[in-house]
């Protein structure tokens, strides 16, 4: 039997976006806000990022990840948010009805509205199709940080790091915390994914940065002993005792795949409109579930703004949803969030279209509404970097096409 929570907003995910939304909703007068977190503690990924910088824009002071996470939780609890930990959501259904399992056993919760904020996770070795044997010592940055900061473990002494996103440099910091000296940082592309001057950091940390290099195989029996790499000069082996597969984040959308909600195959997250509203209007989404991956501060602000929309929905309905999706033209455009625009009716928590590309590009983004050009924006960017494009005047918006005209 469903537990009726008709006066409550349920938030799935206790990371920065979920906790920010929960705190803001309580301060806006929502009588009951419940956060469901599958881990023993809320706080999200920052819990095991034992380095700076977190919290500067949100709280006006720089904090390490665990301090930031504790502050998020404490602030939410002081606002009157109810946080239920070790609770896993197993199903989402119309109603809304959220099936969970946890210390109290299986339950079905029936709140007024649901905000999905389950975040993102790194792509594993298996999903990257890395060949070779399957020894121990191949982990993601998140697992490394959890082992180091939450459990005090030292998983290896000389790993290689695959990837050059921001989180990859976080992996170097985590290694330095325990005196681990990476054998190399490896990037298949010809430049680092994270913005300059991050490329200087491996040199300062005395970690060789190998650009234009790919790992072709991982070797070892019980533990990693080496990796085979290939670049323009040919192939060779690098001795190491572990591999950190960093970045290549994907929305943590497993529960969505079993639900009635529409998923955008391009982003991997739920399909939403500019209000963060899913295909079922009783469900909303925010944070890195929408598009992997943004910083904790960005996700926090998105969750905070999402609360304004959801609190407003309790008073009056949003404009009718639209079934028209945004059309992307150009094979370099990976995805666009939101995927739909409804009629105008208030501010959007997303502050415009957020786009990503799937390779290095230079050119002009052109937005057309019913065939008429409304916006041109020059771009020169790489994958994993955010591109923002303002919404057209949605009061008159029709069919929207976004095209990337590349230059040589």
Coordinates of C-alpha atoms in Angstrom, one line a residue:
X1 CA 0.0 0.0 0.0
X2 CA 1.3 3.4 -1.0
X3 CA 2.4 5.9 1.8
X4 CA 0.5 9.1 1.0
X5 CA 2.7 12.1 1.0
X6 CA 0.3 14.5 -0.7
X7 CA 1.7 17.5 1.0
X8 CA 5.3 16.6 0.2
X9 CA 7.8 17.0 -2.5
X10 CA 10.1 14.0 -2.9
X11 CA 13.7 14.4 -4.1
X12 CA 15.6 11.4 -5.4
X13 CA 19.3 12.0 -4.8
X14 CA 21.1 13.8 -2.0
X15 CA 23.9 15.5 -3.9
X16 CA 24.4 19.3 -4.4
X17 CA 21.4 19.8 -6.7
X18 CA 19.0 17.7 -4.7
X19 CA 20.0 19.2 -1.3
X20 CA 19.9 22.8 -2.7
X21 CA 16.4 22.2 -4.1
X22 CA 15.3 20.7 -0.9
X23 CA 16.6 23.6 1.2
X24 CA 15.1 26.2 -1.1
X25 CA 11.7 24.5 -1.2
X26 CA 11.5 24.5 2.6
X27 CA 12.5 28.1 2.8
X28 CA 9.8 28.8 0.2
X29 CA 7.2 27.4 2.5
X30 CA 6.7 23.9 1.2
X31 CA 5.5 22.0 4.3
X32 CA 7.3 18.8 3.8
X33 CA 10.4 17.9 1.7
X34 CA 11.9 14.5 1.7
X35 CA 15.3 13.6 0.2
X36 CA 16.0 9.9 -0.7
X37 CA 19.7 8.9 -0.7
X38 CA 20.9 5.4 -1.4
X39 CA 24.3 5.9 0.3
X40 CA 24.7 5.8 4.1
X41 CA 25.2 9.6 4.1
X42 CA 23.9 12.4 1.8
X43 CA 26.2 14.9 0.2
X44 CA 26.9 13.3 -3.2
X45 CA 30.3 13.1 -4.9
X46 CA 31.9 16.0 -2.9
X47 CA 31.8 13.7 0.2
X48 CA 34.9 11.9 -1.1
X49 CA 36.7 14.8 -2.9
X50 CA 39.2 15.7 -0.2
X51 CA 40.4 18.8 -1.9
X52 CA 39.5 22.4 -2.7
X53 CA 37.6 24.3 -4.2
X54 CA 34.0 23.9 -3.2
X55 CA 31.4 26.3 -2.0
X56 CA 32.9 29.7 -2.9
X57 CA 30.0 31.0 -4.9
X58 CA 27.3 29.2 -2.8
X59 CA 28.6 30.1 0.6
X60 CA 31.2 32.7 0.1
X61 CA 34.1 30.6 1.4
X62 CA 36.3 27.9 -0.1
X63 CA 35.9 24.4 1.4
X64 CA 37.1 20.9 0.8
X65 CA 34.6 18.4 -0.7
X66 CA 33.7 16.6 2.6
X67 CA 33.2 19.9 4.5
X68 CA 31.1 21.2 1.6
X69 CA 28.9 18.0 1.7
X70 CA 28.4 18.2 5.4
X71 CA 27.5 21.9 5.1
X72 CA 24.9 21.0 2.4
X73 CA 23.4 18.4 4.7
X74 CA 23.4 20.5 7.8
X75 CA 21.8 23.5 5.9
X76 CA 19.1 21.2 4.6
X77 CA 18.3 19.7 8.0
X78 CA 18.3 23.1 9.6
X79 CA 15.7 24.2 7.0
X80 CA 13.5 21.2 8.0
X81 CA 14.3 18.8 5.2
X82 CA 13.8 15.1 6.0
X83 CA 16.7 13.0 4.7
X84 CA 16.2 9.3 4.4
X85 CA 19.5 7.4 3.7
X86 CA 20.2 3.9 2.4
X87 CA 17.0 4.1 0.5
X88 CA 17.1 2.9 -3.2
X89 CA 14.4 3.8 -5.7
X90 CA 13.4 0.8 -7.7
X91 CA 10.6 2.1 -9.8
X92 CA 8.9 5.4 -10.9
X93 CA 5.3 5.3 -12.0
X94 CA 2.5 7.7 -12.8
X95 CA 0.7 9.3 -9.9
X96 CA 3.4 10.0 -9.0
X97 CA 4.3 6.7 -7.2
X98 CA 7.9 6.0 -6.2
X99 CA 8.8 2.4 -5.2
X100 CA 11.7 2.2 -2.8
X101 CA 13.6 -0.3 -0.7
X102 CA 15.5 0.5 2.4
X103 CA 15.8 -0.1 6.2
X104 CA 12.0 -0.2 6.5
X105 CA 11.6 -2.7 3.7
X106 CA 9.9 -2.1 0.3
X107 CA 7.5 0.8 0.2
X108 CA 5.6 2.9 -2.4
X109 CA 5.6 6.6 -1.8
X110 CA 2.9 8.9 -3.2
X111 CA 4.1 12.5 -3.0
X112 CA 2.7 15.7 -4.7
X113 CA 5.7 16.1 -7.0
X114 CA 9.1 14.4 -7.6
X115 CA 12.5 15.9 -8.4
X116 CA 15.0 13.5 -9.9
X117 CA 18.6 14.5 -9.0
X118 CA 20.6 11.2 -9.2
X119 CA 23.7 12.8 -10.7
X120 CA 26.2 11.1 -13.0
X121 CA 28.8 8.5 -12.9
X122 CA 32.1 7.8 -14.8
X123 CA 32.2 5.3 -17.6
X124 CA 33.7 2.0 -16.6
X125 CA 36.5 0.1 -18.2
X126 CA 34.0 -2.4 -19.6
X127 CA 31.9 0.4 -21.3
X128 CA 35.1 1.8 -22.8
X129 CA 35.9 -1.6 -24.4
X130 CA 39.5 -1.6 -23.1
X131 CA 41.2 -4.9 -24.1
X132 CA 43.6 -7.2 -22.2
X133 CA 43.3 -9.2 -19.1
X134 CA 41.0 -8.4 -16.1
X135 CA 43.3 -7.9 -13.1
X136 CA 42.4 -5.9 -10.0
X137 CA 43.3 -2.3 -9.7
X138 CA 41.2 -0.8 -12.5
X139 CA 38.9 1.8 -10.9
X140 CA 37.2 5.1 -11.6
X141 CA 38.1 8.3 -9.9
X142 CA 35.0 8.2 -7.8
X143 CA 35.9 4.7 -6.5
X144 CA 39.5 5.9 -5.9
X145 CA 38.3 8.9 -3.8
X146 CA 35.9 6.8 -1.9
X147 CA 38.6 4.3 -1.0
X148 CA 41.1 7.0 0.0
X149 CA 38.9 9.5 1.8
X150 CA 36.1 7.3 3.2
X151 CA 38.0 4.1 4.0
X152 CA 41.6 5.2 4.3
X153 CA 42.8 2.7 1.7
X154 CA 45.8 2.9 -0.6
X155 CA 44.8 0.9 -3.7
X156 CA 48.1 1.2 -5.6
X157 CA 51.4 3.1 -5.7
X158 CA 52.0 3.9 -9.4
X159 CA 48.8 3.9 -11.6
X160 CA 48.2 5.5 -14.9
X161 CA 45.3 7.9 -15.3
X162 CA 43.2 7.7 -18.4
X163 CA 41.5 11.0 -19.3
X164 CA 42.1 14.7 -18.9
X165 CA 38.8 16.1 -17.7
X166 CA 38.7 18.2 -14.5
X167 CA 38.0 15.0 -12.5
X168 CA 41.2 13.5 -13.9
X169 CA 43.2 16.3 -12.3
X170 CA 41.2 15.6 -9.2
X171 CA 42.6 12.1 -9.4
X172 CA 46.1 13.4 -9.3
X173 CA 45.3 15.5 -6.2
X174 CA 43.9 12.3 -4.5
X175 CA 47.0 10.4 -5.4
X176 CA 49.2 13.1 -4.0
X177 CA 47.2 13.0 -0.7
X178 CA 48.6 9.5 -0.1
X179 CA 52.0 9.9 -1.8
X180 CA 50.9 7.9 -4.8
X181 CA 52.9 8.8 -7.9
X182 CA 51.0 8.2 -11.2
X183 CA 53.2 6.7 -13.9
X184 CA 51.4 8.8 -16.6
X185 CA 48.3 10.7 -17.6
X186 CA 47.0 9.5 -20.9
X187 CA 44.7 11.4 -23.3
X188 CA 43.6 10.0 -26.7
X189 CA 43.0 13.5 -28.1
X190 CA 45.8 16.0 -29.0
X191 CA 45.0 18.4 -26.1
X192 CA 43.6 18.2 -22.6
X193 CA 39.8 18.2 -22.3
X194 CA 39.9 20.5 -19.2
X195 CA 40.7 24.1 -19.9
X196 CA 44.1 25.7 -19.8
X197 CA 46.1 26.0 -17.5
X198 CA 45.2 22.5 -16.2
X199 CA 47.7 21.0 -18.7
X200 CA 50.5 22.5 -16.6
X201 CA 49.4 20.7 -13.4
X202 CA 50.7 17.2 -14.4
X203 CA 54.1 18.8 -15.1
X204 CA 54.1 20.5 -11.7
X205 CA 53.1 17.2 -10.1
X206 CA 55.9 15.4 -12.1
X207 CA 53.4 13.2 -13.9
X208 CA 54.1 12.6 -17.7
X209 CA 51.2 13.9 -19.8
X210 CA 50.8 11.7 -22.9
X211 CA 48.6 13.4 -25.5
X212 CA 47.4 11.7 -28.7
X213 CA 47.9 8.4 -26.9
X214 CA 45.4 5.6 -26.3
X215 CA 45.5 2.6 -24.0
X216 CA 45.1 -0.6 -26.2
X217 CA 45.3 -3.2 -23.5
X218 CA 45.6 -3.7 -19.7
X219 CA 47.9 -6.5 -18.5
X220 CA 48.3 -8.5 -15.2
X221 CA 47.0 -11.6 -13.5
X222 CA 45.8 -10.6 -10.0
X223 CA 46.9 -7.0 -10.2
X224 CA 47.7 -4.6 -13.0
X225 CA 51.4 -4.9 -14.1
X226 CA 51.4 -2.7 -17.3
X227 CA 49.3 -1.1 -20.0
X228 CA 50.0 -1.1 -23.7
X229 CA 49.7 2.3 -25.3
X230 CA 49.7 3.5 -28.9
X231 CA 50.6 6.9 -30.4
X232 CA 51.9 8.2 -33.7
X233 CA 55.3 6.7 -33.0
X234 CA 53.9 3.2 -32.5
X235 CA 53.1 0.9 -29.5
X236 CA 54.9 0.4 -26.2
X237 CA 54.2 -0.8 -22.7
X238 CA 54.1 1.3 -19.5
X239 CA 54.8 -0.4 -16.2
X240 CA 52.1 0.5 -13.6
X241 CA 50.1 -1.2 -10.8
X242 CA 46.7 0.3 -11.5
X243 CA 44.5 2.2 -14.0
X244 CA 42.3 5.1 -13.1
X245 CA 39.6 5.4 -15.8
X246 CA 38.5 9.0 -15.2
X247 CA 35.7 11.1 -16.6
X248 CA 33.5 10.2 -19.6
X249 CA 30.6 10.9 -17.3
X250 CA 27.1 9.6 -18.0
X251 CA 23.8 10.4 -16.3
X252 CA 23.0 7.9 -13.6
X253 CA 19.7 7.1 -15.2
X254 CA 19.2 3.4 -14.4
X255 CA 15.9 3.9 -12.6
X256 CA 14.6 5.9 -15.6
X257 CA 15.2 3.1 -18.0
X258 CA 12.6 1.0 -16.1
X259 CA 10.1 3.9 -15.9
X260 CA 7.5 5.5 -18.1
X261 CA 9.5 8.7 -18.4
X262 CA 11.0 9.5 -21.8
X263 CA 14.9 9.4 -22.0
X264 CA 16.8 11.5 -24.5
X265 CA 19.1 9.0 -26.2
X266 CA 21.6 11.7 -27.0
X267 CA 22.2 13.0 -23.5
X268 CA 21.3 9.8 -21.7
X269 CA 19.2 11.8 -19.2
X270 CA 15.4 12.5 -19.0
X271 CA 13.8 14.5 -21.8
X272 CA 12.7 17.8 -20.2
X273 CA 11.3 21.3 -21.2
X274 CA 12.8 24.6 -20.0
X275 CA 11.1 24.2 -16.6
X276 CA 12.9 21.0 -15.9
X277 CA 9.6 19.2 -16.4
X278 CA 9.8 15.6 -17.6
X279 CA 7.4 13.8 -20.0
X280 CA 5.2 13.1 -17.0
X281 CA 4.6 16.6 -15.6
X282 CA 4.6 15.3 -12.0
X283 CA 8.3 14.6 -12.4
X284 CA 11.1 17.2 -12.7
X285 CA 14.9 16.7 -13.1
X286 CA 18.0 18.8 -12.2
X287 CA 21.7 18.5 -11.9
X288 CA 24.1 16.1 -13.6
X289 CA 21.3 13.7 -14.4
X290 CA 20.4 16.1 -17.2
X291 CA 23.8 16.2 -18.9
X292 CA 27.1 14.9 -17.6
X293 CA 28.9 16.7 -16.2
X294 CA 28.9 20.0 -14.5
X295 CA 30.6 21.3 -11.3
X296 CA 29.0 20.9 -7.9
X297 CA 28.4 24.7 -7.8
X298 CA 26.6 24.7 -11.1
X299 CA 24.4 21.8 -10.0
X300 CA 23.7 23.5 -6.7
X301 CA 22.5 26.7 -8.5
X302 CA 20.4 24.6 -10.9
X303 CA 18.7 22.8 -8.0
X304 CA 18.1 26.1 -6.2
X305 CA 16.4 27.6 -9.2
X306 CA 14.4 24.4 -9.8
X307 CA 12.9 24.8 -6.4
X308 CA 11.4 28.2 -7.4
X309 CA 9.6 26.5 -10.3
X310 CA 8.4 23.6 -8.3
X311 CA 7.1 25.8 -5.5
X312 CA 5.2 27.8 -8.1
X313 CA 3.7 24.7 -9.6
X314 CA 2.0 24.1 -6.2
X315 CA 0.2 27.4 -6.6
X316 CA -0.6 27.5 -10.3
X317 CA 0.1 25.2 -13.3
X318 CA 2.9 25.7 -15.8
X319 CA 2.1 26.3 -19.5
X320 CA 0.9 23.2 -21.4
X321 CA 3.8 20.9 -22.3
X322 CA 5.0 20.9 -25.9
X323 CA 5.6 17.7 -27.9
X324 CA 7.9 19.5 -30.4
X325 CA 11.5 18.6 -29.8
X326 CA 14.5 20.7 -30.7
X327 CA 16.2 19.6 -33.9
X328 CA 20.1 19.5 -34.1
X329 CA 21.9 19.7 -37.4
X330 CA 25.5 18.9 -37.8
X331 CA 27.2 15.6 -36.8
X332 CA 29.4 17.4 -34.2
X333 CA 26.5 18.4 -32.0
X334 CA 26.1 15.7 -29.3
X335 CA 23.0 16.9 -27.5
X336 CA 20.9 19.8 -26.3
X337 CA 19.2 20.3 -22.9
X338 CA 16.3 21.0 -22.6
X339 CA 14.9 19.1 -25.5
X340 CA 11.5 20.8 -25.7
X341 CA 10.2 24.4 -25.2
X342 CA 6.7 25.0 -23.7
X343 CA 4.9 28.3 -23.9
X344 CA 6.3 31.2 -21.9
X345 CA 5.3 31.4 -18.3
X346 CA 8.2 32.4 -16.1
X347 CA 12.0 32.0 -15.7
X348 CA 13.7 28.7 -16.5
X349 CA 16.0 27.1 -14.0
X350 CA 18.3 26.1 -17.0
X351 CA 18.9 29.7 -18.2
X352 CA 19.0 28.7 -21.9
X353 CA 20.0 25.8 -24.1
X354 CA 23.0 23.8 -22.9
X355 CA 24.8 22.0 -25.7
X356 CA 27.8 19.8 -26.1
X357 CA 29.9 18.7 -29.1
X358 CA 31.5 15.3 -29.6
X359 CA 34.8 16.5 -31.1
X360 CA 36.9 19.6 -31.4
X361 CA 35.0 22.2 -33.5
X362 CA 35.2 25.7 -34.7
X363 CA 32.3 27.5 -36.4
X364 CA 29.0 29.2 -35.8
X365 CA 25.9 28.0 -34.0
X366 CA 22.8 29.2 -35.8
X367 CA 19.3 28.9 -34.3
X368 CA 16.2 29.2 -36.5
X369 CA 12.6 29.4 -35.4
X370 CA 10.2 28.4 -38.1
X371 CA 13.0 28.8 -40.6
X372 CA 14.0 32.4 -39.5
X373 CA 17.4 33.0 -38.0
X374 CA 17.1 34.3 -34.4
X375 CA 20.6 33.7 -33.0
X376 CA 24.2 33.4 -34.3
X377 CA 27.0 32.5 -31.9
X378 CA 30.6 31.8 -32.8
X379 CA 32.1 28.7 -31.1
X380 CA 35.5 27.1 -30.8
X381 CA 35.3 24.3 -28.2
X382 CA 36.0 20.7 -27.2
X383 CA 33.8 17.8 -25.9
X384 CA 32.7 18.1 -22.2
X385 CA 32.7 21.9 -22.4
X386 CA 29.4 23.7 -21.9
X387 CA 27.9 25.8 -24.7
X388 CA 25.0 28.1 -23.7
X389 CA 22.5 29.5 -26.2
X390 CA 19.7 31.8 -25.1
X391 CA 16.1 30.7 -25.6
X392 CA 14.1 32.4 -28.4
X393 CA 11.0 34.4 -27.4
X394 CA 8.9 31.3 -26.4
X395 CA 5.7 33.3 -26.7
X396 CA 6.1 33.1 -30.5
X397 CA 8.4 30.1 -30.7
X398 CA 7.6 27.5 -33.4
X399 CA 9.8 24.7 -34.8
X400 CA 13.3 25.2 -33.5
X401 CA 16.5 24.1 -35.4
X402 CA 20.0 24.5 -34.1
X403 CA 22.8 24.1 -36.7
X404 CA 26.6 24.1 -36.3
X405 CA 28.2 25.6 -39.4
X406 CA 31.8 24.5 -39.1
X407 CA 34.8 26.4 -40.6
X408 CA 38.0 24.8 -41.7

